[in-house]
């Protein structure tokens, strides 16, 4: 018998038992829907997280930290010579040292503002490293020829109180810095002139400049009595591309004695997070796959009943000359068609569900944010919008899996039908 | 010329629970091409079993069957299916048509199994249905046809692949007398016109009388073989 005709007969049989076929197919539809919905949402979630991470971390900027990230006060400091060595590495385009001072309070007349850190930077080099994040200002600009008393304010420092900005470009302000400890913390006051106020960026990574202020590196060194000693707390190194960042990190590490520096490589973070999300996605999809397995058992059940009901018919067809293979193909054809139909419908409804779920999720999250979030910003809202991602691999994979399950579970009843003894089958009532 | 069918020492035993029932006890006979043979016997005499063995849908415990000089029980199940498809046509007492298919589709089925295209199959089936007098009713389903009409469809289905042998198992058993005779007449006509060998099982002596030969079967053994009226007619 020709394949087309075998499939045609299978189709006729399915049409004849429309309600039963629909229910059986529904099992497959639900299974494939679950797989596709979870996979595409998972993929979308991974993508959203990745985008946010990439925005939060400059992927091509490595941070060299003396000791470990948690070393605290036991830290050593970097010399200019060391920074120079880092910048000599072929993949490193530019390296710059910075100093960071905590507990910063700023005064402008009777107005007061606080900052996480005051960062002392080489203005020229720092701008080169973070060019895309230091390009826009609400007022003023990044100093081209910085004075010793130039200061740049992060957006949130200046606009913490939305009605009245803390300062304007050109204002002279006083900065209170923690200089050290004896029995009590020692604070000192310094005068600066505001050269620029950064535009809001709101990136949620390690370096959220909205809460930073920048002063010249030499000034920082002078404050700490390190003038002329070329000391820096951290090195920021920009590599030619994120792909080489791990290699470059290794080379930087080799410049220092063992265990003297740690290097933050953003791409490693991102990869780690992506791996975790990938695992979660696989886990969820496997659970969905179980539902397809249940559908498979349903198919086996229904087909076994169907073979029993059609025993006589099978006997007739065998008596008039059908081969076992023909009967087998006829029944497997039904399983295959159920798998294909269920799979295709499941793919469509899977993406539909994912779309619907993402809309509901984003609405829910937006409402949550407006009340719950400590720092509402348009950026964080973006982060919670998960758009399901259409993936050809998942689509084809789910379809093949659906069809395969149907055929595997259909195999037993189909074989049972093929092996029926025609004489007994003809006597069957 | 070698006989079209040779049944050789066929023994068939069934197991029913713990009891073994001998349906056939060493049955042997030969049938020539073009003969119209009736197998006559009371119910339980093994007629149907014999017909199933000849048709290759039941295997004997001992002995064998040659069709066209081929020992059909040395064939594997695929080859045996091919023999059933191309050399044998079956007509059953209860018609055994597929209720979901129209008369035409039922007749087409063996052609489809034989790899003909739908178009070829339809053309051939239509011609044959016209020959058995169902030209007008071919698009009806079995449930919409009378018993006689259903049996005509079954006969058309049995003949569609031009088999060497047509096996009929009580073809009139489920029909009223008049319709039964019409079916017998039809089979006789086709036997004459197409030259195919017909073997029909019956318990009705008046029908058996019209065959070329009558094989009497009782308790699984042949009691005798007699010439029928039809040979006397000619």
JSON list of N, CA and C in Angstrom, two decimals, chain B residues 7-56:
[
{"chain": "B", "resi": 7, "resn": "UNK", "atom": "N", "xyz": [-5.12, -29.77, -1.82]},
{"chain": "B", "resi": 7, "resn": "UNK", "atom": "CA", "xyz": [-5.15, -29.84, -0.35]},
{"chain": "B", "resi": 7, "resn": "UNK", "atom": "C", "xyz": [-4.60, -31.20, 0.02]},
{"chain": "B", "resi": 8, "resn": "UNK", "atom": "N", "xyz": [-3.57, -31.21, 0.86]},
{"chain": "B", "resi": 8, "resn": "UNK", "atom": "CA", "xyz": [-2.85, -32.46, 1.10]},
{"chain": "B", "resi": 8, "resn": "UNK", "atom": "C", "xyz": [-2.79, -32.78, 2.59]},
{"chain": "B", "resi": 9, "resn": "UNK", "atom": "N", "xyz": [-3.50, -33.80, 2.99]},
{"chain": "B", "resi": 9, "resn": "UNK", "atom": "CA", "xyz": [-3.46, -34.33, 4.36]},
{"chain": "B", "resi": 9, "resn": "UNK", "atom": "C", "xyz": [-3.58, -33.26, 5.43]},
{"chain": "B", "resi": 10, "resn": "UNK", "atom": "N", "xyz": [-4.51, -32.36, 5.24]},
{"chain": "B", "resi": 10, "resn": "UNK", "atom": "CA", "xyz": [-4.60, -31.23, 6.18]},
{"chain": "B", "resi": 10, "resn": "UNK", "atom": "C", "xyz": [-5.28, -31.65, 7.49]},
{"chain": "B", "resi": 11, "resn": "UNK", "atom": "N", "xyz": [-4.58, -31.43, 8.57]},
{"chain": "B", "resi": 11, "resn": "UNK", "atom": "CA", "xyz": [-5.11, -31.69, 9.90]},
{"chain": "B", "resi": 11, "resn": "UNK", "atom": "C", "xyz": [-5.10, -30.39, 10.69]},
{"chain": "B", "resi": 12, "resn": "UNK", "atom": "N", "xyz": [-6.20, -30.14, 11.37]},
{"chain": "B", "resi": 12, "resn": "UNK", "atom": "CA", "xyz": [-6.23, -28.92, 12.18]},
{"chain": "B", "resi": 12, "resn": "UNK", "atom": "C", "xyz": [-6.91, -29.23, 13.51]},
{"chain": "B", "resi": 13, "resn": "UNK", "atom": "N", "xyz": [-6.21, -28.95, 14.58]},
{"chain": "B", "resi": 13, "resn": "UNK", "atom": "CA", "xyz": [-6.76, -29.20, 15.91]},
{"chain": "B", "resi": 13, "resn": "UNK", "atom": "C", "xyz": [-6.83, -27.88, 16.66]},
{"chain": "B", "resi": 14, "resn": "UNK", "atom": "N", "xyz": [-7.96, -27.62, 17.27]},
{"chain": "B", "resi": 14, "resn": "UNK", "atom": "CA", "xyz": [-8.11, -26.42, 18.09]},
{"chain": "B", "resi": 14, "resn": "UNK", "atom": "C", "xyz": [-8.03, -26.79, 19.55]},
{"chain": "B", "resi": 15, "resn": "UNK", "atom": "N", "xyz": [-7.57, -25.87, 20.31]},
{"chain": "B", "resi": 15, "resn": "UNK", "atom": "CA", "xyz": [-7.61, -26.08, 21.75]},
{"chain": "B", "resi": 15, "resn": "UNK", "atom": "C", "xyz": [-8.69, -25.17, 22.30]},
{"chain": "B", "resi": 16, "resn": "UNK", "atom": "N", "xyz": [-9.66, -25.76, 22.95]},
{"chain": "B", "resi": 16, "resn": "UNK", "atom": "CA", "xyz": [-10.69, -24.94, 23.58]},
{"chain": "B", "resi": 16, "resn": "UNK", "atom": "C", "xyz": [-10.62, -25.20, 25.07]},
{"chain": "B", "resi": 17, "resn": "UNK", "atom": "N", "xyz": [-9.99, -24.33, 25.77]},
{"chain": "B", "resi": 17, "resn": "UNK", "atom": "CA", "xyz": [-9.75, -24.57, 27.20]},
{"chain": "B", "resi": 17, "resn": "UNK", "atom": "C", "xyz": [-8.78, -25.74, 27.32]},
{"chain": "B", "resi": 18, "resn": "UNK", "atom": "N", "xyz": [-9.21, -26.78, 27.99]},
{"chain": "B", "resi": 18, "resn": "UNK", "atom": "CA", "xyz": [-8.34, -27.93, 28.15]},
{"chain": "B", "resi": 18, "resn": "UNK", "atom": "C", "xyz": [-8.64, -29.04, 27.13]},
{"chain": "B", "resi": 19, "resn": "UNK", "atom": "N", "xyz": [-9.64, -28.77, 26.29]},
{"chain": "B", "resi": 19, "resn": "UNK", "atom": "CA", "xyz": [-10.07, -29.81, 25.34]},
{"chain": "B", "resi": 19, "resn": "UNK", "atom": "C", "xyz": [-9.51, -29.52, 23.95]},
{"chain": "B", "resi": 20, "resn": "UNK", "atom": "N", "xyz": [-9.00, -30.53, 23.31]},
{"chain": "B", "resi": 20, "resn": "UNK", "atom": "CA", "xyz": [-8.54, -30.38, 21.93]},
{"chain": "B", "resi": 20, "resn": "UNK", "atom": "C", "xyz": [-9.64, -30.86, 21.00]},
{"chain": "B", "resi": 21, "resn": "UNK", "atom": "N", "xyz": [-9.97, -30.01, 20.02]},
{"chain": "B", "resi": 21, "resn": "UNK", "atom": "CA", "xyz": [-11.03, -30.36, 19.07]},
{"chain": "B", "resi": 21, "resn": "UNK", "atom": "C", "xyz": [-10.40, -30.53, 17.70]},
{"chain": "B", "resi": 22, "resn": "UNK", "atom": "N", "xyz": [-10.63, -31.68, 17.09]},
{"chain": "B", "resi": 22, "resn": "UNK", "atom": "CA", "xyz": [-10.10, -31.90, 15.74]},
{"chain": "B", "resi": 22, "resn": "UNK", "atom": "C", "xyz": [-11.09, -31.35, 14.74]},
{"chain": "B", "resi": 23, "resn": "UNK", "atom": "N", "xyz": [-10.73, -30.28, 14.08]},
{"chain": "B", "resi": 23, "resn": "UNK", "atom": "CA", "xyz": [-11.64, -29.70, 13.10]},
{"chain": "B", "resi": 23, "resn": "UNK", "atom": "C", "xyz": [-11.44, -30.37, 11.75]},
{"chain": "B", "resi": 24, "resn": "UNK", "atom": "N", "xyz": [-10.21, -30.69, 11.43]},
{"chain": "B", "resi": 24, "resn": "UNK", "atom": "CA", "xyz": [-9.92, -31.36, 10.16]},
{"chain": "B", "resi": 24, "resn": "UNK", "atom": "C", "xyz": [-9.01, -32.55, 10.44]},
{"chain": "B", "resi": 25, "resn": "UNK", "atom": "N", "xyz": [-9.37, -33.69, 9.84]},
{"chain": "B", "resi": 25, "resn": "UNK", "atom": "CA", "xyz": [-8.58, -34.90, 10.11]},
{"chain": "B", "resi": 25, "resn": "UNK", "atom": "C", "xyz": [-8.03, -35.47, 8.81]},
{"chain": "B", "resi": 26, "resn": "UNK", "atom": "N", "xyz": [-6.96, -34.92, 8.32]},
{"chain": "B", "resi": 26, "resn": "UNK", "atom": "CA", "xyz": [-6.31, -35.45, 7.13]},
{"chain": "B", "resi": 26, "resn": "UNK", "atom": "C", "xyz": [-7.14, -35.31, 5.87]},
{"chain": "B", "resi": 27, "resn": "UNK", "atom": "N", "xyz": [-7.48, -34.08, 5.54]},
{"chain": "B", "resi": 27, "resn": "UNK", "atom": "CA", "xyz": [-8.30, -33.83, 4.35]},
{"chain": "B", "resi": 27, "resn": "UNK", "atom": "C", "xyz": [-7.42, -33.65, 3.12]},
{"chain": "B", "resi": 28, "resn": "UNK", "atom": "N", "xyz": [-7.74, -34.35, 2.05]},
{"chain": "B", "resi": 28, "resn": "UNK", "atom": "CA", "xyz": [-6.99, -34.22, 0.79]},
{"chain": "B", "resi": 28, "resn": "UNK", "atom": "C", "xyz": [-7.95, -34.17, -0.39]},
{"chain": "B", "resi": 29, "resn": "UNK", "atom": "N", "xyz": [-7.71, -33.26, -1.31]},
{"chain": "B", "resi": 29, "resn": "UNK", "atom": "CA", "xyz": [-8.43, -33.25, -2.59]},
{"chain": "B", "resi": 29, "resn": "UNK", "atom": "C", "xyz": [-7.75, -32.26, -3.51]},
{"chain": "B", "resi": 30, "resn": "UNK", "atom": "N", "xyz": [-8.09, -32.31, -4.79]},
{"chain": "B", "resi": 30, "resn": "UNK", "atom": "CA", "xyz": [-7.54, -31.34, -5.73]},
{"chain": "B", "resi": 30, "resn": "UNK", "atom": "C", "xyz": [-8.70, -30.69, -6.48]},
{"chain": "B", "resi": 31, "resn": "UNK", "atom": "N", "xyz": [-8.46, -29.48, -6.94]},
{"chain": "B", "resi": 31, "resn": "UNK", "atom": "CA", "xyz": [-9.48, -28.75, -7.71]},
{"chain": "B", "resi": 31, "resn": "UNK", "atom": "C", "xyz": [-8.81, -28.16, -8.94]},
{"chain": "B", "resi": 32, "resn": "UNK", "atom": "N", "xyz": [-9.45, -28.33, -10.07]},
{"chain": "B", "resi": 32, "resn": "UNK", "atom": "CA", "xyz": [-8.90, -27.83, -11.34]},
{"chain": "B", "resi": 32, "resn": "UNK", "atom": "C", "xyz": [-9.32, -26.37, -11.56]},
{"chain": "B", "resi": 33, "resn": "UNK", "atom": "N", "xyz": [-8.56, -25.73, -12.38]},
{"chain": "B", "resi": 33, "resn": "UNK", "atom": "CA", "xyz": [-8.85, -24.33, -12.67]},
{"chain": "B", "resi": 33, "resn": "UNK", "atom": "C", "xyz": [-10.23, -24.20, -13.34]},
{"chain": "B", "resi": 34, "resn": "UNK", "atom": "N", "xyz": [-11.01, -23.21, -12.91]},
{"chain": "B", "resi": 34, "resn": "UNK", "atom": "CA", "xyz": [-12.31, -22.95, -13.52]},
{"chain": "B", "resi": 34, "resn": "UNK", "atom": "C", "xyz": [-13.45, -23.77, -12.94]},
{"chain": "B", "resi": 35, "resn": "UNK", "atom": "N", "xyz": [-13.17, -24.64, -12.01]},
{"chain": "B", "resi": 35, "resn": "UNK", "atom": "CA", "xyz": [-14.23, -25.45, -11.40]},
{"chain": "B", "resi": 35, "resn": "UNK", "atom": "C", "xyz": [-15.08, -24.61, -10.45]},
{"chain": "B", "resi": 36, "resn": "UNK", "atom": "N", "xyz": [-16.33, -25.05, -10.29]},
{"chain": "B", "resi": 36, "resn": "UNK", "atom": "CA", "xyz": [-17.19, -24.46, -9.27]},
{"chain": "B", "resi": 36, "resn": "UNK", "atom": "C", "xyz": [-17.48, -25.58, -8.28]},
{"chain": "B", "resi": 37, "resn": "UNK", "atom": "N", "xyz": [-16.88, -25.52, -7.10]},
{"chain": "B", "resi": 37, "resn": "UNK", "atom": "CA", "xyz": [-16.95, -26.62, -6.15]},
{"chain": "B", "resi": 37, "resn": "UNK", "atom": "C", "xyz": [-17.72, -26.19, -4.91]},
{"chain": "B", "resi": 38, "resn": "UNK", "atom": "N", "xyz": [-18.56, -27.07, -4.42]},
{"chain": "B", "resi": 38, "resn": "UNK", "atom": "CA", "xyz": [-19.25, -26.80, -3.17]},
{"chain": "B", "resi": 38, "resn": "UNK", "atom": "C", "xyz": [-18.72, -27.75, -2.10]},
{"chain": "B", "resi": 39, "resn": "UNK", "atom": "N", "xyz": [-18.48, -27.20, -0.93]},
{"chain": "B", "resi": 39, "resn": "UNK", "atom": "CA", "xyz": [-18.12, -28.05, 0.20]},
{"chain": "B", "resi": 39, "resn": "UNK", "atom": "C", "xyz": [-19.36, -28.09, 1.09]},
{"chain": "B", "resi": 40, "resn": "UNK", "atom": "N", "xyz": [-19.92, -29.26, 1.21]},
{"chain": "B", "resi": 40, "resn": "UNK", "atom": "CA", "xyz": [-21.19, -29.40, 1.89]},
{"chain": "B", "resi": 40, "resn": "UNK", "atom": "C", "xyz": [-21.01, -30.18, 3.19]},
{"chain": "B", "resi": 41, "resn": "UNK", "atom": "N", "xyz": [-21.66, -29.72, 4.21]},
{"chain": "B", "resi": 41, "resn": "UNK", "atom": "CA", "xyz": [-21.57, -30.45, 5.47]},
{"chain": "B", "resi": 41, "resn": "UNK", "atom": "C", "xyz": [-22.36, -29.75, 6.54]},
{"chain": "B", "resi": 42, "resn": "UNK", "atom": "N", "xyz": [-22.73, -30.48, 7.58]},
{"chain": "B", "resi": 42, "resn": "UNK", "atom": "CA", "xyz": [-23.47, -29.85, 8.68]},
{"chain": "B", "resi": 42, "resn": "UNK", "atom": "C", "xyz": [-22.57, -28.89, 9.44]},
{"chain": "B", "resi": 43, "resn": "UNK", "atom": "N", "xyz": [-23.18, -28.09, 10.29]},
{"chain": "B", "resi": 43, "resn": "UNK", "atom": "CA", "xyz": [-22.34, -27.14, 11.03]},
{"chain": "B", "resi": 43, "resn": "UNK", "atom": "C", "xyz": [-21.45, -27.92, 11.99]},
{"chain": "B", "resi": 44, "resn": "UNK", "atom": "N", "xyz": [-20.21, -27.44, 12.15]},
{"chain": "B", "resi": 44, "resn": "UNK", "atom": "CA", "xyz": [-19.25, -28.13, 13.00]},
{"chain": "B", "resi": 44, "resn": "UNK", "atom": "C", "xyz": [-18.50, -29.23, 12.26]},
{"chain": "B", "resi": 45, "resn": "UNK", "atom": "N", "xyz": [-18.72, -29.34, 10.94]},
{"chain": "B", "resi": 45, "resn": "UNK", "atom": "CA", "xyz": [-18.04, -30.39, 10.20]},
{"chain": "B", "resi": 45, "resn": "UNK", "atom": "C", "xyz": [-16.63, -29.99, 9.78]},
{"chain": "B", "resi": 46, "resn": "UNK", "atom": "N", "xyz": [-16.29, -28.70, 9.98]},
{"chain": "B", "resi": 46, "resn": "UNK", "atom": "CA", "xyz": [-14.94, -28.24, 9.64]},
{"chain": "B", "resi": 46, "resn": "UNK", "atom": "C", "xyz": [-14.87, -27.51, 8.31]},
{"chain": "B", "resi": 47, "resn": "UNK", "atom": "N", "xyz": [-16.04, -27.18, 7.74]},
{"chain": "B", "resi": 47, "resn": "UNK", "atom": "CA", "xyz": [-16.07, -26.51, 6.43]},
{"chain": "B", "resi": 47, "resn": "UNK", "atom": "C", "xyz": [-15.33, -25.17, 6.45]},
{"chain": "B", "resi": 48, "resn": "UNK", "atom": "N", "xyz": [-15.71, -24.36, 7.44]},
{"chain": "B", "resi": 48, "resn": "UNK", "atom": "CA", "xyz": [-15.11, -23.01, 7.48]},
{"chain": "B", "resi": 48, "resn": "UNK", "atom": "C", "xyz": [-13.62, -23.09, 7.75]},
{"chain": "B", "resi": 49, "resn": "UNK", "atom": "N", "xyz": [-13.24, -24.00, 8.65]},
{"chain": "B", "resi": 49, "resn": "UNK", "atom": "CA", "xyz": [-11.81, -24.16, 8.95]},
{"chain": "B", "resi": 49, "resn": "UNK", "atom": "C", "xyz": [-11.07, -24.53, 7.67]},
{"chain": "B", "resi": 50, "resn": "UNK", "atom": "N", "xyz": [-11.65, -25.46, 6.92]},
{"chain": "B", "resi": 50, "resn": "UNK", "atom": "CA", "xyz": [-11.02, -25.88, 5.67]},
{"chain": "B", "resi": 50, "resn": "UNK", "atom": "C", "xyz": [-10.85, -24.69, 4.73]},
{"chain": "B", "resi": 51, "resn": "UNK", "atom": "N", "xyz": [-11.89, -23.88, 4.65]},
{"chain": "B", "resi": 51, "resn": "UNK", "atom": "CA", "xyz": [-11.84, -22.72, 3.77]},
{"chain": "B", "resi": 51, "resn": "UNK", "atom": "C", "xyz": [-10.76, -21.72, 4.22]},
{"chain": "B", "resi": 52, "resn": "UNK", "atom": "N", "xyz": [-10.66, -21.55, 5.54]},
{"chain": "B", "resi": 52, "resn": "UNK", "atom": "CA", "xyz": [-9.64, -20.64, 6.07]},
{"chain": "B", "resi": 52, "resn": "UNK", "atom": "C", "xyz": [-8.24, -21.15, 5.79]},
{"chain": "B", "resi": 53, "resn": "UNK", "atom": "N", "xyz": [-8.08, -22.48, 5.87]},
{"chain": "B", "resi": 53, "resn": "UNK", "atom": "CA", "xyz": [-6.76, -23.06, 5.60]},
{"chain": "B", "resi": 53, "resn": "UNK", "atom": "C", "xyz": [-6.42, -22.87, 4.12]},
{"chain": "B", "resi": 54, "resn": "UNK", "atom": "N", "xyz": [-7.43, -23.16, 3.24]},
{"chain": "B", "resi": 54, "resn": "UNK", "atom": "CA", "xyz": [-7.19, -22.98, 1.80]},
{"chain": "B", "resi": 54, "resn": "UNK", "atom": "C", "xyz": [-6.84, -21.52, 1.51]},
{"chain": "B", "resi": 55, "resn": "UNK", "atom": "N", "xyz": [-7.52, -20.61, 2.22]},
{"chain": "B", "resi": 55, "resn": "UNK", "atom": "CA", "xyz": [-7.29, -19.18, 1.99]},
{"chain": "B", "resi": 55, "resn": "UNK", "atom": "C", "xyz": [-6.03, -18.64, 2.65]},
{"chain": "B", "resi": 56, "resn": "UNK", "atom": "N", "xyz": [-5.34, -19.51, 3.39]},
{"chain": "B", "resi": 56, "resn": "UNK", "atom": "CA", "xyz": [-4.06, -19.08, 3.98]},
{"chain": "B", "resi": 56, "resn": "UNK", "atom": "C", "xyz": [-4.22, -18.12, 5.14]}
]
